[in-house]
Each structure stands twice: as structure tokens, then as C-alpha cells.
Coordinates of C-alpha atoms in Angstrom, one line a residue:
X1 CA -51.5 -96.4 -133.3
X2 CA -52.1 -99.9 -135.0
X3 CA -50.3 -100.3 -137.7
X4 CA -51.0 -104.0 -138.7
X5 CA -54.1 -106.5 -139.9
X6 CA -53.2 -109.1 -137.1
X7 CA -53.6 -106.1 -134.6
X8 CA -56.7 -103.9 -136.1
X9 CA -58.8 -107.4 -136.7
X10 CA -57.9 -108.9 -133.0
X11 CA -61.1 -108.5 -131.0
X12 CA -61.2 -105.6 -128.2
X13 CA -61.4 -106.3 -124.4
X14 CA -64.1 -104.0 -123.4
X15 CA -65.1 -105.4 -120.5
X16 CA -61.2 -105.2 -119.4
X17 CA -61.3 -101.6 -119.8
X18 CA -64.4 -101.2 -118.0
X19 CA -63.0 -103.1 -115.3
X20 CA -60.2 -100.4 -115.3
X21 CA -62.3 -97.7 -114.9
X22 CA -64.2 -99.7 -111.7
X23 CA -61.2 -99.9 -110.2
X24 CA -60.5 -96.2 -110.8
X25 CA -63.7 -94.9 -109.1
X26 CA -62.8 -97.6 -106.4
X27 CA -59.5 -95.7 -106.1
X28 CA -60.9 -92.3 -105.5
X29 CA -63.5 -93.5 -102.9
X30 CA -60.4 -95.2 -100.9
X31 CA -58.3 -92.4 -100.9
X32 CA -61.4 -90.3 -99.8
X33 CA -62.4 -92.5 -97.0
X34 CA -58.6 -92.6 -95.9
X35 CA -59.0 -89.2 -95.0
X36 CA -61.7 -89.8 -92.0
X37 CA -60.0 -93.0 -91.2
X38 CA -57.3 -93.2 -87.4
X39 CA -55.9 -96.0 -88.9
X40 CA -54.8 -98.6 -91.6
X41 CA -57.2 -100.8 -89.4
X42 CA -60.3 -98.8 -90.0
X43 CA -60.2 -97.8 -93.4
X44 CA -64.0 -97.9 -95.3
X45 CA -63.2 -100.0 -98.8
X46 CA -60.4 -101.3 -96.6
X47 CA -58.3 -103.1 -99.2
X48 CA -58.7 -100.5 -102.5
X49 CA -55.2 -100.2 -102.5
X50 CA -55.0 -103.6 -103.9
X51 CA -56.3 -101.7 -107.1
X52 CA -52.5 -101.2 -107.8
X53 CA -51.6 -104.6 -107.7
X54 CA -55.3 -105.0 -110.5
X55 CA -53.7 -102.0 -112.5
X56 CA -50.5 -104.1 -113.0
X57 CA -52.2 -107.5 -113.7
X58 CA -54.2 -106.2 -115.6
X59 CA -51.1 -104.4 -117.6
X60 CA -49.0 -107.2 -117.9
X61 CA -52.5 -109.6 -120.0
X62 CA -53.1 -106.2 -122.1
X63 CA -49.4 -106.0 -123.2
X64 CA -48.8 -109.8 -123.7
X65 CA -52.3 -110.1 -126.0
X66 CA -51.0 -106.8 -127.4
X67 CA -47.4 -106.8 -128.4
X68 CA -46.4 -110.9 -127.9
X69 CA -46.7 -111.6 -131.4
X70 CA -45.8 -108.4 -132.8
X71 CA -42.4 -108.7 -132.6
X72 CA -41.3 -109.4 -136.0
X73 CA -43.0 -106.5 -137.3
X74 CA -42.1 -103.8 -134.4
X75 CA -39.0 -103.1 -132.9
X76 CA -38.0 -102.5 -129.0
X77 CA -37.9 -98.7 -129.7
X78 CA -41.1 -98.7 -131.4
X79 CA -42.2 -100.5 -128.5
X80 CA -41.0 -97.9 -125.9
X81 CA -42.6 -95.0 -128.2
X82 CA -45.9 -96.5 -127.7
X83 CA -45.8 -96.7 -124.2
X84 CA -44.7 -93.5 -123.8
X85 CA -47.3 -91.7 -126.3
X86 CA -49.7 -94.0 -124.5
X87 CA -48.9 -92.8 -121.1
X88 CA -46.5 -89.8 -120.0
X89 CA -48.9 -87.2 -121.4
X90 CA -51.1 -88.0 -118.6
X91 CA -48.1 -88.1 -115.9
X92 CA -47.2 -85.1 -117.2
X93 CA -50.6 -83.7 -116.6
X94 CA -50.8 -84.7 -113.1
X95 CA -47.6 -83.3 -112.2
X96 CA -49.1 -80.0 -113.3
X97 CA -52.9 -80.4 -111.5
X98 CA -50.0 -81.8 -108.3
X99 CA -48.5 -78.2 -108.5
X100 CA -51.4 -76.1 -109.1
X101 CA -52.6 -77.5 -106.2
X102 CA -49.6 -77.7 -103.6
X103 CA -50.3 -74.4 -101.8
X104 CA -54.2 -75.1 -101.2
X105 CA -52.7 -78.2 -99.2
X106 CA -51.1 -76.1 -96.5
X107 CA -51.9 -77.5 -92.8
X108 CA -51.0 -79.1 -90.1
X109 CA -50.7 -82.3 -91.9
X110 CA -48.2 -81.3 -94.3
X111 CA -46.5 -78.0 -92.4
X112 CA -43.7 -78.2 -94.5
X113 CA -45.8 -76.7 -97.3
X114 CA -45.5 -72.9 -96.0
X115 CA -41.9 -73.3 -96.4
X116 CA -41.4 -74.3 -99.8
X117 CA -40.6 -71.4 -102.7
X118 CA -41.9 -71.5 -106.0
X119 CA -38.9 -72.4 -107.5
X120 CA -38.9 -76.0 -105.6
X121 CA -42.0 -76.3 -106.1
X122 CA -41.4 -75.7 -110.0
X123 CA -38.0 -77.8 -109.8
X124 CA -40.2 -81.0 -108.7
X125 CA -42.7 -81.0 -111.0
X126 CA -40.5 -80.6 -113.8
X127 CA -38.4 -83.6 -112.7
X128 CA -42.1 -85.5 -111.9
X129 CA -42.7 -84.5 -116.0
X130 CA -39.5 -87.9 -116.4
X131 CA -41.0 -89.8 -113.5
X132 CA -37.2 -90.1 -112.0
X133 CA -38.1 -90.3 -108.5
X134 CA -37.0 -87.8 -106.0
X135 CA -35.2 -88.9 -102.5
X136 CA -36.1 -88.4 -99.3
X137 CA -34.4 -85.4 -98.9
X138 CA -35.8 -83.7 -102.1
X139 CA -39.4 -84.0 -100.4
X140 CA -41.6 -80.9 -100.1
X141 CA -44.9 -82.5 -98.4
X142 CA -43.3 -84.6 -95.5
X143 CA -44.6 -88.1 -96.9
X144 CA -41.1 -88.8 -98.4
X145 CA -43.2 -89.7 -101.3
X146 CA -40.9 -90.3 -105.2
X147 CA -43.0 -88.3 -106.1
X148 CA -44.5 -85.5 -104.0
X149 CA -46.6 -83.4 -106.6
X150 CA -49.0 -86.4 -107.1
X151 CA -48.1 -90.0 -104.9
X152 CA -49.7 -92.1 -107.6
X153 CA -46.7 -91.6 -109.7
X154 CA -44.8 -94.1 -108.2
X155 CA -46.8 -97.2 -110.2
X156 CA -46.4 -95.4 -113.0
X157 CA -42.7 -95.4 -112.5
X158 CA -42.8 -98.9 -111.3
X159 CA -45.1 -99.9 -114.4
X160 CA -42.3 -98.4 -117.0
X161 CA -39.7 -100.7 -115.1
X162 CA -42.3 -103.7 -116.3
X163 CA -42.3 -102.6 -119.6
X164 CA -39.0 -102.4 -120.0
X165 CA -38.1 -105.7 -118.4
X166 CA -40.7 -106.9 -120.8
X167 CA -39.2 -105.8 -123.9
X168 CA -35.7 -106.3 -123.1
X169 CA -35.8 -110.1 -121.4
X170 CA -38.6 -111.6 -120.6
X171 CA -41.2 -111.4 -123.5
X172 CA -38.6 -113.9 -125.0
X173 CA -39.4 -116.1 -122.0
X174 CA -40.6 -119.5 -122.4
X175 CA -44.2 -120.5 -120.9
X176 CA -42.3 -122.8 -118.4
X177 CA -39.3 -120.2 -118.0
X178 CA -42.3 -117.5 -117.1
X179 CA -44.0 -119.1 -115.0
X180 CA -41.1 -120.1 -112.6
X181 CA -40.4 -116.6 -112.6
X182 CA -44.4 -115.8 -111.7
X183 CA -44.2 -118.5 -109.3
X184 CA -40.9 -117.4 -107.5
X185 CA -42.7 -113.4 -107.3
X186 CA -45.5 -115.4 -105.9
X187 CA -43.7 -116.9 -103.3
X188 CA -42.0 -113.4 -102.1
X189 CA -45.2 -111.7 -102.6
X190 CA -46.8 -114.1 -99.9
X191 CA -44.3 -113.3 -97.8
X192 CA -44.3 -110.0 -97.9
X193 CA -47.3 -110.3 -96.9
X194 CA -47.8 -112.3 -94.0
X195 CA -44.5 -110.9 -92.7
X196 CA -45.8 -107.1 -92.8
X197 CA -45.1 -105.0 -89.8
X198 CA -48.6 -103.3 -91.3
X199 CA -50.7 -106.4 -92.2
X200 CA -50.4 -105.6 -96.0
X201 CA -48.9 -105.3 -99.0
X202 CA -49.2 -101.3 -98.9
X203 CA -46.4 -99.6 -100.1
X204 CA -43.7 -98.3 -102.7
X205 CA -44.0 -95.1 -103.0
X206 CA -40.6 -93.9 -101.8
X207 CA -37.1 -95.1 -102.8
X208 CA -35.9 -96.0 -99.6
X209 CA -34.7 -99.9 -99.3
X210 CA -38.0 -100.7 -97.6
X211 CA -40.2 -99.2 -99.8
X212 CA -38.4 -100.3 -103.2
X213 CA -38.4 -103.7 -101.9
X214 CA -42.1 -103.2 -101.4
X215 CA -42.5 -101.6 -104.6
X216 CA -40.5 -104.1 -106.8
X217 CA -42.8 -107.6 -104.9
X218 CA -45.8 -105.9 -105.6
X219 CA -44.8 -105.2 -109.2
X220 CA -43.3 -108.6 -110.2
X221 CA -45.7 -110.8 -109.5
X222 CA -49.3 -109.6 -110.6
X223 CA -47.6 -108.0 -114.0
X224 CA -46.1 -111.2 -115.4
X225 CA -48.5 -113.4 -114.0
X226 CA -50.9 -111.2 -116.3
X227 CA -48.5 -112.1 -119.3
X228 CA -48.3 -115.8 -118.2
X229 CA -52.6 -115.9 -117.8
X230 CA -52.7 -114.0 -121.6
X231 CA -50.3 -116.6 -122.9
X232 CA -51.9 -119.7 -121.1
X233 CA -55.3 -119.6 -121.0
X234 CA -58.1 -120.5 -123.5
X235 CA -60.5 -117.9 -123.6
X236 CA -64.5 -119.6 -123.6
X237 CA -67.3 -117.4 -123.0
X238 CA -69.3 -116.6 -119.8
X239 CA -72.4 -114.3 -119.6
X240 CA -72.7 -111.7 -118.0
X241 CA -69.2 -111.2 -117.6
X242 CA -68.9 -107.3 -116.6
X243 CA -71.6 -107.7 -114.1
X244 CA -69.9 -110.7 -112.5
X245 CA -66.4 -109.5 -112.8
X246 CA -67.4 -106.3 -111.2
X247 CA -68.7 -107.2 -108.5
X248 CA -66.6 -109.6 -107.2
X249 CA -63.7 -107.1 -108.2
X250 CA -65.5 -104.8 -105.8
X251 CA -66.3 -107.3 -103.3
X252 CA -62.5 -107.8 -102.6
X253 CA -61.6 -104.3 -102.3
X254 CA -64.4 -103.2 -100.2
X255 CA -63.6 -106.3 -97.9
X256 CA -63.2 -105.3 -94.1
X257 CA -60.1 -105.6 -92.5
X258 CA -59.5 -108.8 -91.3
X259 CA -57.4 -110.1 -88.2
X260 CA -57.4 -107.0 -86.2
X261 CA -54.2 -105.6 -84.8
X262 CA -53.4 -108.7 -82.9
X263 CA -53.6 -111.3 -86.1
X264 CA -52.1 -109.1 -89.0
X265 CA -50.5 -111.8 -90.8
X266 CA -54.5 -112.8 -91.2
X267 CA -54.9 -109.4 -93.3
X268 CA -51.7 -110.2 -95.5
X269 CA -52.9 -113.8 -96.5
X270 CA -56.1 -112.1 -97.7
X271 CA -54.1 -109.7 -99.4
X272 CA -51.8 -112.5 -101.3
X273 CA -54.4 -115.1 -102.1
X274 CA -56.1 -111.9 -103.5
X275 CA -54.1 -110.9 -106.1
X276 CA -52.8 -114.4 -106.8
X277 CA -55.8 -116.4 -107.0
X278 CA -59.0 -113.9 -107.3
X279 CA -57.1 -111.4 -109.6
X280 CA -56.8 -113.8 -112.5
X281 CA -60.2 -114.9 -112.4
X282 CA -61.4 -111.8 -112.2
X283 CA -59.3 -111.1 -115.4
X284 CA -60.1 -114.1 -117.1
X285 CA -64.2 -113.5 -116.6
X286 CA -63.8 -110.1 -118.0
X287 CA -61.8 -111.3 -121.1
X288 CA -64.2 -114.4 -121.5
X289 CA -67.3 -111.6 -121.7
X290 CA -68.7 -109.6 -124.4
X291 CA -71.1 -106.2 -124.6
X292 CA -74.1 -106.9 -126.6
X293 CA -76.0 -103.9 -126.0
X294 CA -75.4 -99.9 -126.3
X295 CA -76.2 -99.0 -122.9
X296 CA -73.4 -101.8 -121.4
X297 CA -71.1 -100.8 -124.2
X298 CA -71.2 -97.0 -123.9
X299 CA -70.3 -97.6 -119.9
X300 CA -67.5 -99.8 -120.7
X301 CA -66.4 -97.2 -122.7
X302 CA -66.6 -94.2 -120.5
X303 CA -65.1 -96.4 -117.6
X304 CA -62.4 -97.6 -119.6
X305 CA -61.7 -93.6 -121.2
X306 CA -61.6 -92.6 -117.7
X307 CA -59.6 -94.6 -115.9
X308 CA -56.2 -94.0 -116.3
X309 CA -56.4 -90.3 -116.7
X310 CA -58.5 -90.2 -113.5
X311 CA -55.8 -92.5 -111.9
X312 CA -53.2 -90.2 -112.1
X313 CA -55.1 -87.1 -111.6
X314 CA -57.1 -87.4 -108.8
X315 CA -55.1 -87.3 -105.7
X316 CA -53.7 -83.5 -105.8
X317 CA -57.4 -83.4 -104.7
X318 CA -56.8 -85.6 -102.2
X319 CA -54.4 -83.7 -100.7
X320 CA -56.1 -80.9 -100.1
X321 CA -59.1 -82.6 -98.8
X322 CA -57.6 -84.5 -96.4
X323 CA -55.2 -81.4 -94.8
X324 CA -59.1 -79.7 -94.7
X325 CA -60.6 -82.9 -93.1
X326 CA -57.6 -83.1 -90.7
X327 CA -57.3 -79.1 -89.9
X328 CA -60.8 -79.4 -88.6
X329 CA -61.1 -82.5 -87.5
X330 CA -64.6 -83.6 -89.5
X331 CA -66.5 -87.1 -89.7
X332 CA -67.3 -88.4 -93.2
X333 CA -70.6 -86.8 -92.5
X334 CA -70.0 -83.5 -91.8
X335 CA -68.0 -83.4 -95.2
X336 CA -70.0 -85.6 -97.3
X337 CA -70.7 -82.8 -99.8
X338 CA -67.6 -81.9 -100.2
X339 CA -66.2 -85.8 -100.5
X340 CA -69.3 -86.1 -103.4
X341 CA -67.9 -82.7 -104.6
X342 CA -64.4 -84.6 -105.0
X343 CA -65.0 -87.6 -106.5
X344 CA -67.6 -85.8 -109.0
X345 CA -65.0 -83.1 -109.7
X346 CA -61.9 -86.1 -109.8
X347 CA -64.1 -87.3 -112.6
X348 CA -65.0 -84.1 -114.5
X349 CA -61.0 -83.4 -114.4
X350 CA -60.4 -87.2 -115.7
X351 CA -62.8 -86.2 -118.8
X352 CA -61.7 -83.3 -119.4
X353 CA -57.8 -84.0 -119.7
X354 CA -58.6 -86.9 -122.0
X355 CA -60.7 -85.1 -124.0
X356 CA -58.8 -81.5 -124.3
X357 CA -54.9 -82.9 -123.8
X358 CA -54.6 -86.6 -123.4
X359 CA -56.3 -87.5 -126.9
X360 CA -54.9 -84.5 -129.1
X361 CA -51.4 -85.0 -127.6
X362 CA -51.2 -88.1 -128.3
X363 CA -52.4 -87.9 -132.0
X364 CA -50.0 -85.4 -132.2
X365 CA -47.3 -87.6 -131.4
X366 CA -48.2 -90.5 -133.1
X367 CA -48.3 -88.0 -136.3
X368 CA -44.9 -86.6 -135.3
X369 CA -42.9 -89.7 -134.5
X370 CA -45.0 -92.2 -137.3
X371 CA -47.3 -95.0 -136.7

């Protein structure tokens, strides 16, 4: 989709995208864990829901390196085409795997599954195909989820709201101007994390007050302060950059809980300093890196392919896995081949969409509406 010199001879973040698909697979093996888990306090890779809060940093650097001095030369509409080729064909395909599964999901966790006619069913995955979010009372799983076919949605949803702020205001921000604005998110970020009636920044995935609220703090902050580190830092080089990006990527998300039930505040500080201190290095490692050999590269590449389509596919699965675990009541190691089974089959599904829809879609489009 480039369609400029300055674009086509800017060098590639690879080690960025690998990092994206690290935090993918750390996704999937959250989610699967959740399952077994009695409560948010217990959770194996406690914290890989700050993978959300990664995915939006990690947005906000790719966009500002992207697009920040592309704007003599595209226009806010092309802009807005680009994010849409680039991402609602995969939305749209998790909608469908969200449907095709519903049924298979039926339990005592989400009895309200038995109820439901096709035609709802239908009715919200077409309306998940926009990514308008549904209320409350539109639900048809009982998690009063925006979107109900496939929970993951909601970032998305939350991500186009940064893209469009983006393009309409703030990419005409000043350095200072952005980062009072990254500092004020900050601030409420922090808060919203010590103050948590949970201990953590979890949340968002509904458009109740709360959860909006939720959903807007987590967004505002990681997202532009990616912008602000792209448009502020001087890149130098580091070796080994992948390997030590990774692992201290993984390191926070597969951090314990901390604090306990009686000091949750303890849990939201890590949770804050996280993603406003350890998320930008993390970024700014992985941009200061480069792949020198074929083995490194072709991993980066697969990770980085993968990533977002098995984001936004991969938790349909997780539905049904977690009614099952639930129904009969099983420890991670009564169903540890069926959890490999998963997360081998969430990425087989990841591939294959790319491969078979996600790519050929989008070439499509790009043909259709011009580069």
C-alpha cells in the first residue's frame, strides 16, 4: 500500500513485529490459563492482559513513524482507507469464526446460549462486521461483552477511536502539546490503577460508564505515548535486541500477582509503572535492533504475520474451552492436550486466514479503491 520513495526506502521494524506476535502467543496462553484459574488473583501469566495496553503502544510508534510525515502527500480519507484495508478484514473474520462457534459454547457458564435463535445470533455478527458495539441488553453470552461473538473486538474498536483522534487532532500536536496530553493520560492511568476495586487496569470491553471509562484510560495513554516515544527519541543500536526485548516483554506479563487481596493497590502500581515506564523501553530496544541472520528474520516474520490475525481470532476458541473446562470442572492437567490442541489450532487458524482471506482481501481492496 506504499505509494511513496520516503515510505518504501524507510527501514522496516522487524523486531517490532516480532514483538507483536510474542505478545500474541502470550495472549492465547493467558486466556487459556484463565480458564483453570478461581480468581483474578491466581491467574498463571498473571498480567498478559497488559498485552492490550503493548498492542496500543506499540500502535500509536508504528503510525507516528508511518504516517507523521506523510501528510502532505496523503489525505485524512486516504488515511482512514488504509486502516481499514489494513484491519476490518480480520474483524470481520473473527466475527464469523465468533458465530461458527457460539453453539459449541453452550454450558453452565454461559446458559443463555440455549436460548438464543439463529437469527440473533446472525443479527450480531453482522453488526460485529462495523465494530459498533452492542449494549448490555443486546448480549447473547451473559458477559455484557460490546462484542459478544469474539470479546477482543473491543480494542479493536477502541484502537479505531485512536486513529481517528490521530488523524483529526492530535497528529498536528506539538512535541510539548503531546506530551502534556501523554502526561495528563499518565496521571489518570495511575490512578486507575491503584484505585481499582480489582487491583488492575483490566477492563473495557463493555459500554457501560465503568467500563468505557476503563476502556478510554487504557487507550489514551500507552497509544500517544507511542506517538510521542516515535517522535522523540533517537534511535542508536543495541545487540541483541529481539532476544532482550522479548524477554523482558515476557518477564512482565508472566509476573505473579503481586499484593494479594489485602494490598491490591500494590498490583495496580505494577500495572502503571508497567506500561508507562517498561513498555517504552521495551519499544525502544526492539526499534534500536536489527535481524542479521535468516533463521531470526524468518521468526520475526512469522511472529509478526501472525499476530494480529491470531489476536482477533483466537478467543471463539476460548469460549468453548473454558465452558468445557468449567462443565466438568478439570485442572490444567487433566486438559493439557486439549489446551496444546488450542493454542496449536489458534495458530493454524491465525495462518490460515492470513494466508487464504486476510492477504487476498486486502490486495483486493487496495486494487479496488487505488494505492
Amino acid at each position: 500500500m506504499s505509494t511513496t520513495t520516503t515510505v518504501t526506502t524507510k527501514p522496516h521494524y522487524l523486531i517490532l513485529d516480532g514483538l507483536r506476535g510474542v505478545a500474541a502467543l502470550m495472549v492465547v496462553i493467558f486466556h487459556i490459563f484463565e480458564a483453570h484459574s478461581t480468581s483474578h488473583l491466581d491467574i498463571v501469566v498473571n498480567h498478559g492482559y497488559l498485552t492490550v495496553d503493548f498492542f496500543f503502544m506499540l500502535s500509536g510508534f508504528v503510525i507516528g513513524y508511518a504516517y507523521d510525515d506523510r501528510w502532505g502527500t496523503i489525505t485524512t480519507g486516504n488515511f482512514f482507507k488504509r486502516r481499514l484495508v489494513r484491519l476490518q478484514p480480520m474483524v470481520i473474520m473473527g466475527m464469523i469464526i465468533g458465530a461458527i462457534c457460539y453453539y459449541y459454547g453452550e454450558s453452565k457458564l454461559f446458559p443463555m446460549i440455549g436460548t438464543m435463535p439463529v437469527w440473533q445470533l446472525l443479527l450480531i455478527m453482522v453488526i460485529g462486521f462495523t465494530l459498533i458495539p452492542v449494549p448490555p441488553s443486546m448480549d447473547i453470552r451473559g458477559w455484557q461483552e460490546m462484542h459478544p461473538l469474539n470479546g477482543p473486538g473491543w480494542s479493536l474498536f477502541f484502537e479505531y477511536i485512536a486513529n481517528i483522534l490521530y488523524a483529526l487532532f492530535i497528529r498536528k500536536f506539538s512535541k510539548t502539546a503531546l506530551a502534556i496530553l501523554v502526561g495528563i493520560s499518565g496521571a489518570a492511568l495511575l490512578h486507575l490503577a491503584v484505585t481499582s476495586p480489582t487491583g488492575d487496569v483490566v477492563g473495557g470491553w463493555s459500554i457501560t460508564p465503568e467500563q468505557l471509562y476503563i476502556g478510554f484510560t487504557r487507550l489514551m495513554f500507552p497509544f500517544f505515548a507511542g506517538l510521542l516515544l516515535c517522535r522523540v527519541v533517537k534511535i542508536s543500536h543495541i545487540k541483541n535486541a529481539f532476544l532482550w526485548s522479548g524477554l523482558l516483554l515476557v518477564a512482565i506479563l508472566t509476573m505473579p500477582r503481586i499484593g494479594g487481596a489485602d494490598h491490591l493497590w500494590i498490583n495496580g502500581l505494577y500495572d502503571s509503572l508497567s506500561i508507562i515506564l517498561i513498555f517504552p523501553i521495551i519499544i525502544y530496544v526492539g526499534a534500536a535492533g536489527a535481524v542479521y541472520n535468516k533463521t531470526s528474520l524468518k521468526i520475526c516474520k512469522f511472529f509478526g504475520d501472525i499476530s494480529y490475525p491470531i489476536y482477533i481470532t483466537h478467543y471463539p476458541l476460548i469460549y468453548v474451552y473454558t465452558a468445557w473446562v468449567i462443565d466438568n470442572k478439570l485442572s490444567f492437567s487433566q486438559a493439557l492436550p486439549q489446551a496444546l490442541l488450542l493454542f496449536v489450532g489458534a495458530i493454524v487458524i491465525a495462518y490460515a486466514s492470513l494466508k487464504l482471506y486476510d492477504e487476498p482481501v486486502r490486495k483486493w481492496l487496495v486494487k479496488k479503491w487505488g494505492n
